PDB file of C-alpha atoms (C1' of nucleotides) in Angstrom:
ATOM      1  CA  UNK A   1      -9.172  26.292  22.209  1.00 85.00           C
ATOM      2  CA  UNK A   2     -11.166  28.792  19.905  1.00 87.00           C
ATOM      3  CA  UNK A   3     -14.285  26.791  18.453  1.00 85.00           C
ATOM      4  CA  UNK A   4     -16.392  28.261  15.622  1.00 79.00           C
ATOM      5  CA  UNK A   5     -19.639  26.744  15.440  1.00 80.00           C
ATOM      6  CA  UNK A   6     -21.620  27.300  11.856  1.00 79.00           C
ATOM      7  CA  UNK A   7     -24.889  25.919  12.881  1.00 85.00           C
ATOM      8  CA  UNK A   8     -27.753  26.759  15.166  1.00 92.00           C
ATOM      9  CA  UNK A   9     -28.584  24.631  18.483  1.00 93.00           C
ATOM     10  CA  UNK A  10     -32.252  25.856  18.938  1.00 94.00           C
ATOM     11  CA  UNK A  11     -33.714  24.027  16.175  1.00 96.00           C
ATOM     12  CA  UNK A  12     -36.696  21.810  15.906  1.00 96.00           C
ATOM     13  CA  UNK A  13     -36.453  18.042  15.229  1.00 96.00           C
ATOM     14  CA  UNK A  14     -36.572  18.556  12.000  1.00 96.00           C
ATOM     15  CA  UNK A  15     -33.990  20.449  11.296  1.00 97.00           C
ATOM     16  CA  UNK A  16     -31.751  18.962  13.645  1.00 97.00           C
ATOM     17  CA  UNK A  17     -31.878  15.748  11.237  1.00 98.00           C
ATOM     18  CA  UNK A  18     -31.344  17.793   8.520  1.00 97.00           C
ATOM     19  CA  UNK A  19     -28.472  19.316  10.078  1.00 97.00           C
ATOM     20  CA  UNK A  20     -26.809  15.677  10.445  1.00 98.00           C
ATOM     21  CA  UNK A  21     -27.912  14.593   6.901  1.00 97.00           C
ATOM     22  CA  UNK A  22     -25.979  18.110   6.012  1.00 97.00           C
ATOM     23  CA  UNK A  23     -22.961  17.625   8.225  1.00 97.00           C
ATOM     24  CA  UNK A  24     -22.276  13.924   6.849  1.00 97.00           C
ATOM     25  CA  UNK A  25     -20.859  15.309   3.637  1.00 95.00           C
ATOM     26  CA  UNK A  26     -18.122  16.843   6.413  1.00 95.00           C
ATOM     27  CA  UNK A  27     -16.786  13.607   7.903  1.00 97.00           C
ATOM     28  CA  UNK A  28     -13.638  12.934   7.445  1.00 94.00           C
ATOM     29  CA  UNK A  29     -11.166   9.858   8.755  1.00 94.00           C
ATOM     30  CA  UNK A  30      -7.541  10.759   7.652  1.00 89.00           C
ATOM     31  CA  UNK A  31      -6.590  13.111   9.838  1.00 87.00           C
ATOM     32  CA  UNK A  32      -2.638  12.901  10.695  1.00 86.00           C
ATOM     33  CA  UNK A  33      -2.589  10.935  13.824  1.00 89.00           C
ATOM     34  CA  UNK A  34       0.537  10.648  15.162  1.00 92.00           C
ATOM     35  CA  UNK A  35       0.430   8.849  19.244  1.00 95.00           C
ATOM     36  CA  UNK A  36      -0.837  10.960  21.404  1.00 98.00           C
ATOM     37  CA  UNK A  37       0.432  13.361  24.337  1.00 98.00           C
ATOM     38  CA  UNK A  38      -2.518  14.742  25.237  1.00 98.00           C
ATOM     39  CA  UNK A  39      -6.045  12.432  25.229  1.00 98.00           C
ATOM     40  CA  UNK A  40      -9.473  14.802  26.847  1.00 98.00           C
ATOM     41  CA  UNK A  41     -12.199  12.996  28.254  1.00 98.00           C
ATOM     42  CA  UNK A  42     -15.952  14.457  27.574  1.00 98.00           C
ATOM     43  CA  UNK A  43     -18.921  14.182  29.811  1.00 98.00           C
ATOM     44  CA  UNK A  44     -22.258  15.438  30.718  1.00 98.00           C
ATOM     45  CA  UNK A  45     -24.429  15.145  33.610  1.00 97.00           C
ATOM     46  CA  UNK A  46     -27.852  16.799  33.924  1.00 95.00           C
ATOM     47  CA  UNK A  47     -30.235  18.090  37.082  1.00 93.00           C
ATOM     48  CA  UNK A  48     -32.891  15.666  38.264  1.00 85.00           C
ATOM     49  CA  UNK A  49     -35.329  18.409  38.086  1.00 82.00           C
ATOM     50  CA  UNK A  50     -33.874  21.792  36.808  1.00 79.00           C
ATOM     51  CA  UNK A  51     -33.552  21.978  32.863  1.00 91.00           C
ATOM     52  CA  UNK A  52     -29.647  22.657  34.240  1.00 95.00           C
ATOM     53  CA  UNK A  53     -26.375  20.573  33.219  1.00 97.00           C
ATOM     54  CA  UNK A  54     -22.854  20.539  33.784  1.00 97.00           C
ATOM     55  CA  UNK A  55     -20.016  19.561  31.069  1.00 98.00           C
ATOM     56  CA  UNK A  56     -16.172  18.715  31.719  1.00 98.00           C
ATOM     57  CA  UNK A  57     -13.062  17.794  29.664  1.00 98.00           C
ATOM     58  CA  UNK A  58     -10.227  16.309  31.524  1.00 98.00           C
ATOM     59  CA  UNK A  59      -7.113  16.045  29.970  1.00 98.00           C
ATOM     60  CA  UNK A  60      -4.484  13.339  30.600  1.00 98.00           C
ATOM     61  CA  UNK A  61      -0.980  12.699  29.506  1.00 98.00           C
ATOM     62  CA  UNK A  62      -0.662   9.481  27.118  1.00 98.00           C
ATOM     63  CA  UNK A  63       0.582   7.174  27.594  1.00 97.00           C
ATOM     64  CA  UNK A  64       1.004   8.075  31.467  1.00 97.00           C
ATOM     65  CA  UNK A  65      -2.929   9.174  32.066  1.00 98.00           C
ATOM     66  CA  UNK A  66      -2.590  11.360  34.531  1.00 98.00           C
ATOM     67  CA  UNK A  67      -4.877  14.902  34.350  1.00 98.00           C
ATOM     68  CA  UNK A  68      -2.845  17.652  33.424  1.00 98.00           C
ATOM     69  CA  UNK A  69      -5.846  19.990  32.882  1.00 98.00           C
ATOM     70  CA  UNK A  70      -9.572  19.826  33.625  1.00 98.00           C
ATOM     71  CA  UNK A  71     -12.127  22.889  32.715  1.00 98.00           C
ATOM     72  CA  UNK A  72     -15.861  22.527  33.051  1.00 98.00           C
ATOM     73  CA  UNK A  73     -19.478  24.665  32.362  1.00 98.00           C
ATOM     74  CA  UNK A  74     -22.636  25.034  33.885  1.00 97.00           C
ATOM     75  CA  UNK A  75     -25.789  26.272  31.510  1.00 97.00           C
ATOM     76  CA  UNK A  76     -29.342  25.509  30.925  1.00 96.00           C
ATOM     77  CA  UNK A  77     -30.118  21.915  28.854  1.00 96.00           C
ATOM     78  CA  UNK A  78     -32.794  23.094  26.191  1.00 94.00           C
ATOM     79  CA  UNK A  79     -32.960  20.519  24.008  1.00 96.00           C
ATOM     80  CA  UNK A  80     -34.948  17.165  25.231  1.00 95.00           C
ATOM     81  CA  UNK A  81     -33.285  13.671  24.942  1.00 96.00           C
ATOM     82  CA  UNK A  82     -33.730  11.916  21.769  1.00 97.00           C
ATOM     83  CA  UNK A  83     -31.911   9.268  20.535  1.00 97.00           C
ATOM     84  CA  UNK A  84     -30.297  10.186  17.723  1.00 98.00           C
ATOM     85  CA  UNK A  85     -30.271  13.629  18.359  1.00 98.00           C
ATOM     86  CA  UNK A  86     -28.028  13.672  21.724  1.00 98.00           C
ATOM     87  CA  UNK A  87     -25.450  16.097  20.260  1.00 98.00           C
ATOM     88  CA  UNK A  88     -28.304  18.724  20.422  1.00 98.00           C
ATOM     89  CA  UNK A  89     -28.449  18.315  24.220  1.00 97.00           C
ATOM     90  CA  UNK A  90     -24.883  18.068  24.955  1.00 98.00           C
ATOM     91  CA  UNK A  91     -22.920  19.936  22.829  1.00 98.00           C
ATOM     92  CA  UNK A  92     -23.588  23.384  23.475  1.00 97.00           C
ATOM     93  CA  UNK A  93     -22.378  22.542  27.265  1.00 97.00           C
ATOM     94  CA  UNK A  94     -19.501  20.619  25.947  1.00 98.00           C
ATOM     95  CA  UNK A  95     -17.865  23.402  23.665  1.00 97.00           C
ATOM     96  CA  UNK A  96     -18.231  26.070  26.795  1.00 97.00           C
ATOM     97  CA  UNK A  97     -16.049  23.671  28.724  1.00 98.00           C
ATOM     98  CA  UNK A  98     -13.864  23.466  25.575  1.00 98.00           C
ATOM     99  CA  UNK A  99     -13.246  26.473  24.930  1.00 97.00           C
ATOM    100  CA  UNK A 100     -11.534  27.430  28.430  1.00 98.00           C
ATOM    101  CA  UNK A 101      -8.630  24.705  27.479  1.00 98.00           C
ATOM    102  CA  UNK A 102      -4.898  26.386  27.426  1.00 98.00           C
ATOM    103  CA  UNK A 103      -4.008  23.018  26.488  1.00 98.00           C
ATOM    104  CA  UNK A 104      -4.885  21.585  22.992  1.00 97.00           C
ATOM    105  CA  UNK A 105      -5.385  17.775  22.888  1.00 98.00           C
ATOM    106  CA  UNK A 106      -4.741  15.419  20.088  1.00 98.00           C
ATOM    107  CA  UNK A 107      -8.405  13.622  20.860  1.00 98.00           C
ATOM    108  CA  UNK A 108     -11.329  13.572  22.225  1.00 98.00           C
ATOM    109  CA  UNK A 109     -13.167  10.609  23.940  1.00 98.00           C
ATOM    110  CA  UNK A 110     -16.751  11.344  23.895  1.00 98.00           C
ATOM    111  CA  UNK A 111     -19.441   9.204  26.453  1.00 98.00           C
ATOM    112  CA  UNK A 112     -21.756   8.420  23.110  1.00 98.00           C
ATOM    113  CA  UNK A 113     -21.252   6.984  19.334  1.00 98.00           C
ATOM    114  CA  UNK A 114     -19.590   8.605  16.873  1.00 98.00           C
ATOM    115  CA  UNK A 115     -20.047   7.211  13.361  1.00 98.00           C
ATOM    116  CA  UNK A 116     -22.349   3.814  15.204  1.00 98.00           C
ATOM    117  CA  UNK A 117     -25.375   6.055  14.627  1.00 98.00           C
ATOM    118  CA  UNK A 118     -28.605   6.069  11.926  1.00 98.00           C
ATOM    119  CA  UNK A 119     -27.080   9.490  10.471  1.00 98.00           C
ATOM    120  CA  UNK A 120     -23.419   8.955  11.171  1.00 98.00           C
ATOM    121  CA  UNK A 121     -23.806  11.383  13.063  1.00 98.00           C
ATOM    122  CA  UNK A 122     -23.329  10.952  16.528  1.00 98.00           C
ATOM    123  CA  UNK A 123     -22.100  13.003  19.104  1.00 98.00           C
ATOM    124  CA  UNK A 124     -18.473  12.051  18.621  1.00 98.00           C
ATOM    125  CA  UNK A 125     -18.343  13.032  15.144  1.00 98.00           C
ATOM    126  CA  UNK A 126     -20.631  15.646  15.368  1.00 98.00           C
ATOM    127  CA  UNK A 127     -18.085  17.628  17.926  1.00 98.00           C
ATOM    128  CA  UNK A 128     -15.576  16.547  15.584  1.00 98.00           C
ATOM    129  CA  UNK A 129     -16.500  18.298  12.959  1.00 97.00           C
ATOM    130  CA  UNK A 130     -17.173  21.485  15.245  1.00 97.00           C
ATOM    131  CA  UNK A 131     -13.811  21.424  16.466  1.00 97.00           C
ATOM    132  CA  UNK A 132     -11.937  19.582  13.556  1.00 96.00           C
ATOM    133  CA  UNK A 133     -10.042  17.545  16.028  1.00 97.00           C
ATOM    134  CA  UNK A 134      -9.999  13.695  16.270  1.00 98.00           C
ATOM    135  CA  UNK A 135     -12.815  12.417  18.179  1.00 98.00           C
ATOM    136  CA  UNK A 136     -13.512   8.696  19.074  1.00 98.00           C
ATOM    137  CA  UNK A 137     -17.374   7.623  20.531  1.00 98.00           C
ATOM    138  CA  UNK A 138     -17.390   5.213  23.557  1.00 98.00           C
ATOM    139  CA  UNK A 139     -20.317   4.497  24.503  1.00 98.00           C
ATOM    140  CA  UNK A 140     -22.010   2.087  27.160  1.00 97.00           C
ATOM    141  CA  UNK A 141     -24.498   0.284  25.465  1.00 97.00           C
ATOM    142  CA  UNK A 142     -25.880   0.018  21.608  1.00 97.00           C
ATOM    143  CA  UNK A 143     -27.959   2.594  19.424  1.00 98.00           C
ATOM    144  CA  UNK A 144     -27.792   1.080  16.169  1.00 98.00           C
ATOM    145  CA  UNK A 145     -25.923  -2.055  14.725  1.00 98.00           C
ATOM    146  CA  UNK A 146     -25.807  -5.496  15.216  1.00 97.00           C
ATOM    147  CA  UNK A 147     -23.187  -8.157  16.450  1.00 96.00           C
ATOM    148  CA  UNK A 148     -21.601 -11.154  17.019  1.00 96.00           C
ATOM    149  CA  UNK A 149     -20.604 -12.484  20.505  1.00 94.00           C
ATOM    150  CA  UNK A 150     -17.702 -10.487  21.965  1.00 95.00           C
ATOM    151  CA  UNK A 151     -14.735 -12.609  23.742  1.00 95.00           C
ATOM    152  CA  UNK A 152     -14.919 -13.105  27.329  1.00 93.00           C
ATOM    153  CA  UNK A 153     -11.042 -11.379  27.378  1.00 94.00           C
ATOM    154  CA  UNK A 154      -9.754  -7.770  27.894  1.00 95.00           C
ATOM    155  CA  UNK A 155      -8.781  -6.392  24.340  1.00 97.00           C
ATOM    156  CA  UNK A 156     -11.515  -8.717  22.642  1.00 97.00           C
ATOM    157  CA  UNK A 157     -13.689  -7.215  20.269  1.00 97.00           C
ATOM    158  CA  UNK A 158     -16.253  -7.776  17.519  1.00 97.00           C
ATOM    159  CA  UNK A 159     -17.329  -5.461  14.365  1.00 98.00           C
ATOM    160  CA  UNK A 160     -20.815  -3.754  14.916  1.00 98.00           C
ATOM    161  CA  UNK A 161     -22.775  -4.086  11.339  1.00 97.00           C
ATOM    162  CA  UNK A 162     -25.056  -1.754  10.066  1.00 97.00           C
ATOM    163  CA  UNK A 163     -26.478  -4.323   7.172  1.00 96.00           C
ATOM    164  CA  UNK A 164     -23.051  -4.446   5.761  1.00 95.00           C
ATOM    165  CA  UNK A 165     -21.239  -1.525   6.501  1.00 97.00           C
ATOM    166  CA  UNK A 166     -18.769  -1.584   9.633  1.00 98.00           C
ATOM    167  CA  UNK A 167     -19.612   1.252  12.231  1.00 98.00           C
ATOM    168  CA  UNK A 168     -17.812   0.347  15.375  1.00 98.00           C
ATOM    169  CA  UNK A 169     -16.589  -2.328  17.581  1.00 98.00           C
ATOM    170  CA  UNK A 170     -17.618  -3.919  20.785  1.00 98.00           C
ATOM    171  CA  UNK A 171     -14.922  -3.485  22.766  1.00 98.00           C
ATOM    172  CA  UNK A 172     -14.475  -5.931  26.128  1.00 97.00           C
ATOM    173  CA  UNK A 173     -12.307  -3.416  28.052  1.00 97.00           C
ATOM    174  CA  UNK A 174     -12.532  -5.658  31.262  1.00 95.00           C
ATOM    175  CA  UNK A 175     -12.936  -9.216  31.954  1.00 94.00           C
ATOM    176  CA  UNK A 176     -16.342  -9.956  33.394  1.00 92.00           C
ATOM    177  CA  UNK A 177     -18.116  -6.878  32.694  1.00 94.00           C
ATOM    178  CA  UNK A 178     -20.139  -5.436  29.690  1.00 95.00           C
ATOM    179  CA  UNK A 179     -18.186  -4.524  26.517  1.00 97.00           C
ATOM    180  CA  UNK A 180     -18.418  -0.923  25.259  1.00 97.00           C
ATOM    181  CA  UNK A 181     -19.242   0.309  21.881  1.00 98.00           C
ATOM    182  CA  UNK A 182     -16.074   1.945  19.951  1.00 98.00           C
ATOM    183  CA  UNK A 183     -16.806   4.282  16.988  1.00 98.00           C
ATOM    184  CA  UNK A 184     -14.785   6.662  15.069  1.00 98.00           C
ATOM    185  CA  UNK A 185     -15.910   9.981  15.823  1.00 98.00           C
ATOM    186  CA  UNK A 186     -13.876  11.968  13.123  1.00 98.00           C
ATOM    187  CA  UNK A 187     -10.436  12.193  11.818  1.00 98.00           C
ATOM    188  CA  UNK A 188      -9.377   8.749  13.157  1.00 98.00           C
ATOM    189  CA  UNK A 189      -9.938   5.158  11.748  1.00 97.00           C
ATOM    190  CA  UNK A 190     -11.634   2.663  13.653  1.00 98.00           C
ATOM    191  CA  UNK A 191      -8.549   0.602  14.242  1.00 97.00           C
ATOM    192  CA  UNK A 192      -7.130   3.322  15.568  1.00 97.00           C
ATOM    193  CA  UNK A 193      -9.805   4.613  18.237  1.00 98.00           C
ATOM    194  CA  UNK A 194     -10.057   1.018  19.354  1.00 98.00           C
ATOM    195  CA  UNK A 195      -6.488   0.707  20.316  1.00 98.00           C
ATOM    196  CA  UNK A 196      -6.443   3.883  21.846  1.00 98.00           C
ATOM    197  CA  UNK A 197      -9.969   3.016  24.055  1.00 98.00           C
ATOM    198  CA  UNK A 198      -8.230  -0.051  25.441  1.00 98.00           C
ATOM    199  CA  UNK A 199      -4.674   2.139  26.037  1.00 98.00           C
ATOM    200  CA  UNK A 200      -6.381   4.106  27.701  1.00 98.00           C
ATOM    201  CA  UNK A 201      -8.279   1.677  30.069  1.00 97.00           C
ATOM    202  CA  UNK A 202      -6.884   0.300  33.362  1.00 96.00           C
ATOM    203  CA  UNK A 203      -8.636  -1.279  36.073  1.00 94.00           C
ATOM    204  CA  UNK A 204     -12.132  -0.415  35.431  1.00 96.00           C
ATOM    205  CA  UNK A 205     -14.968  -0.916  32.312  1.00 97.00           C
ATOM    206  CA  UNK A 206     -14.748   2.727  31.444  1.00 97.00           C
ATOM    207  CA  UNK A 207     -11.329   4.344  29.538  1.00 98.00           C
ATOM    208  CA  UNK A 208      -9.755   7.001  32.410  1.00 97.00           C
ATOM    209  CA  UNK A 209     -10.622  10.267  30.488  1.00 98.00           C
ATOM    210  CA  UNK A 210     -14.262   9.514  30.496  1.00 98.00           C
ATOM    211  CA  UNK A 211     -13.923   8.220  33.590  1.00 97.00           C
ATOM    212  CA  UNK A 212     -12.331  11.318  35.014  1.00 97.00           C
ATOM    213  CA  UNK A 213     -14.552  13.747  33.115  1.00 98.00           C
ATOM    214  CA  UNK A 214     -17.698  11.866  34.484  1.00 97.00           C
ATOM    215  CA  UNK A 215     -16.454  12.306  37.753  1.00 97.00           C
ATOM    216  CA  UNK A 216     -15.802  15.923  37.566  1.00 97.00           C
ATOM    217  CA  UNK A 217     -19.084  16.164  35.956  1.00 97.00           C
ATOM    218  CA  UNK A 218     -20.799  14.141  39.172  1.00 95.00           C
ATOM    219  CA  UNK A 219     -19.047  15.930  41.800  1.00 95.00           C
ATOM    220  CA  UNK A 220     -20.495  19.468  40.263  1.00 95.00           C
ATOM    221  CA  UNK A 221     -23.761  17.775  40.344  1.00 94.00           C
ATOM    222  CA  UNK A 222     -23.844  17.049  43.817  1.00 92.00           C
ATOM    223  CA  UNK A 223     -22.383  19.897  45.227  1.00 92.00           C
ATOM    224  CA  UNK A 224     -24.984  21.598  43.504  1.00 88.00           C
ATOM    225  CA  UNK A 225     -27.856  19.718  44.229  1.00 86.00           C
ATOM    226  CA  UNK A 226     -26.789  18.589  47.604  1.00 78.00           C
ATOM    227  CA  UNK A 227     -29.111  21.274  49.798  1.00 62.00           C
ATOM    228  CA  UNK A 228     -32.992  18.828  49.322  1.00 55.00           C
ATOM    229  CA  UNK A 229     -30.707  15.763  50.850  1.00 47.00           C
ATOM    230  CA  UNK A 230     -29.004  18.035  53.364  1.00 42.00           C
ATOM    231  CA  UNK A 231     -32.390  18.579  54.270  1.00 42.00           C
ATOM    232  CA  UNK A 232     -34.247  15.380  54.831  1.00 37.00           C
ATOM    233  CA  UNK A 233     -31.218  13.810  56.386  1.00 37.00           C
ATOM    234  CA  UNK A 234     -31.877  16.643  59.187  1.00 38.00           C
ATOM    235  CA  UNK A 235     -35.477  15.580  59.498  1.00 31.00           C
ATOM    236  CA  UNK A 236     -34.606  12.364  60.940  1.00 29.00           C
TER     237      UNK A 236
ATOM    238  C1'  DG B   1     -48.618  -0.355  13.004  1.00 68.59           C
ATOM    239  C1'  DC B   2     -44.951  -2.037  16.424  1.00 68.59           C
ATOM    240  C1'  DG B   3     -40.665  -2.243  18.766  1.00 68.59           C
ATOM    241  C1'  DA B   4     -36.003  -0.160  19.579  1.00 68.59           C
ATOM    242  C1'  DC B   5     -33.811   3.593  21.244  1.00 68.59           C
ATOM    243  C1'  DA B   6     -26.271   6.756  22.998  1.00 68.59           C
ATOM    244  C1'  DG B   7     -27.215  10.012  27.390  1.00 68.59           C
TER     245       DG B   7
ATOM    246  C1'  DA C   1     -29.256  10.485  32.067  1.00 68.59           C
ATOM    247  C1'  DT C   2     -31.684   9.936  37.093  1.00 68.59           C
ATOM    248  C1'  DC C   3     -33.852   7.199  41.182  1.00 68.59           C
ATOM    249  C1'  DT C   4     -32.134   3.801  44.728  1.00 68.59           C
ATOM    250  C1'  DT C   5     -30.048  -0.620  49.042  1.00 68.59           C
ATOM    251  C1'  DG C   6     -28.378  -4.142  49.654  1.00 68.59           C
ATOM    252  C1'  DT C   7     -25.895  -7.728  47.942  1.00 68.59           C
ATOM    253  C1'  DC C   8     -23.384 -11.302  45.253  1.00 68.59           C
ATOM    254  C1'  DG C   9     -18.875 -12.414  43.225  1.00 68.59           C
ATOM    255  C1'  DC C  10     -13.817 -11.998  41.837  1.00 68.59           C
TER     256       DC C  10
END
DNA sequence: GCGACAG
DNA sequence: ATCTTGTCGC
């Protein structure tokens, strides 16, 4: 996939807001969406003590989910962790991975919020505007927004409120477990990315592309990072 | 001023 | 996100 970006990463706080206050005016929802053949999966993962990360995007068939393609990147992680401003962090990683695809998928899931964010702006939309490809956020737990009560069923959801404006949906994806927190990143409706989060869930809390792209993400990680264990499991 | 706060 | 063991429940 060839991605152009018109922005600069290495920016101060500042100007990263100012970026998202600019990019806003960008968002857009109606993007043709036809169903899906192809749905990525986005993750990050970061070093425990190197300013180091790794970023994958699996790709999976829909509705069949199973990875047809999987590219990742290794780089340095500049940019500190502030929420609000995790596209900063991530991003630059992300597109590297993105940009070895052969294959060109109809979405993105992204591990974060997409519109659910102060700004709008969160890292699902933010890499949707970059790209111009749909993007949905899923996140694990709540920046902004407030809620109601979310059925104890798969499939059950409830609008997140930002005073009056809708800007997601918790999303119970698994019976017993925590919901997730469904956003439109860009080009897609809300509707739309929530049906698709829960088509593309099966046995576990997490929809299989992120699933698969934080495991990619982990096992790079590991391998990586596995020579300090390696050596105080010798000690012993 | 204080608390909240994706990953 | 990362650290970190066992343990309780479907």
């Amino acid at each position: 996939m060839i991605i152009r970006t018109f922005h600069p990463w290495n920016v101060s706080y500042q100007q990263a807001v100012t970026i998202q206050e600019e990019l806003r005016n960008r968002i857009v929802l109606d993007l043709p969406f036809p169903t899906p053949n192809y749905v990525a999966g986005v993750d990050v993962s970061t070093s425990k003590t190197l300013s180091i990360g790794w970023a994958a995007v699996v790709v999976l068939s829909f509705p069949e989910l199973r990875v047809v393609e999987q590219r990742w990147a290794e780089g340095t992680i500049t940019f500190p962790y502030i929420p609000g401003l995790l596209s900063f962090r991530e991003i630059p990683l992300v597109c590297k991975a993105i940009e070895q695809l052969s294959i060109e998928p109809d979405v993105f899931l992204c591990d974060g919020q997409g519109l659910a964010h102060p700004r709008r702006m969160g890292i699902a939309t933010h890499l949707g505007v970059i790209i111009n490809k749909p993007t949905v956020g899923c996140a694990k737990s709540r920046l902004i927004g407030t809620h109601e009560e979310v059925g104890s069923k798969k499939g059950a959801y409830t609008p997140l409120m930002d005073k009056k404006e809708v800007i997601g949906a918790v999303l119970r994806t698994r019976q017993g477990v925590k919901p997730v927190f469904v956003s439109p990143g860009y080009g897609i409706s809300l509707k739309v990315a929530r049906t698709l989060v829960l088509s593309c869930v099966t046995k576990y809390r997490i929809p299989e592309p992120i699933r698969a792209a934080h495991n990619l993400v982990t096992l790079l990680r590991n391998s990586r990072e596995a020579g300090q264990n390696h050596t105080l499991y010798s000690c012993s």
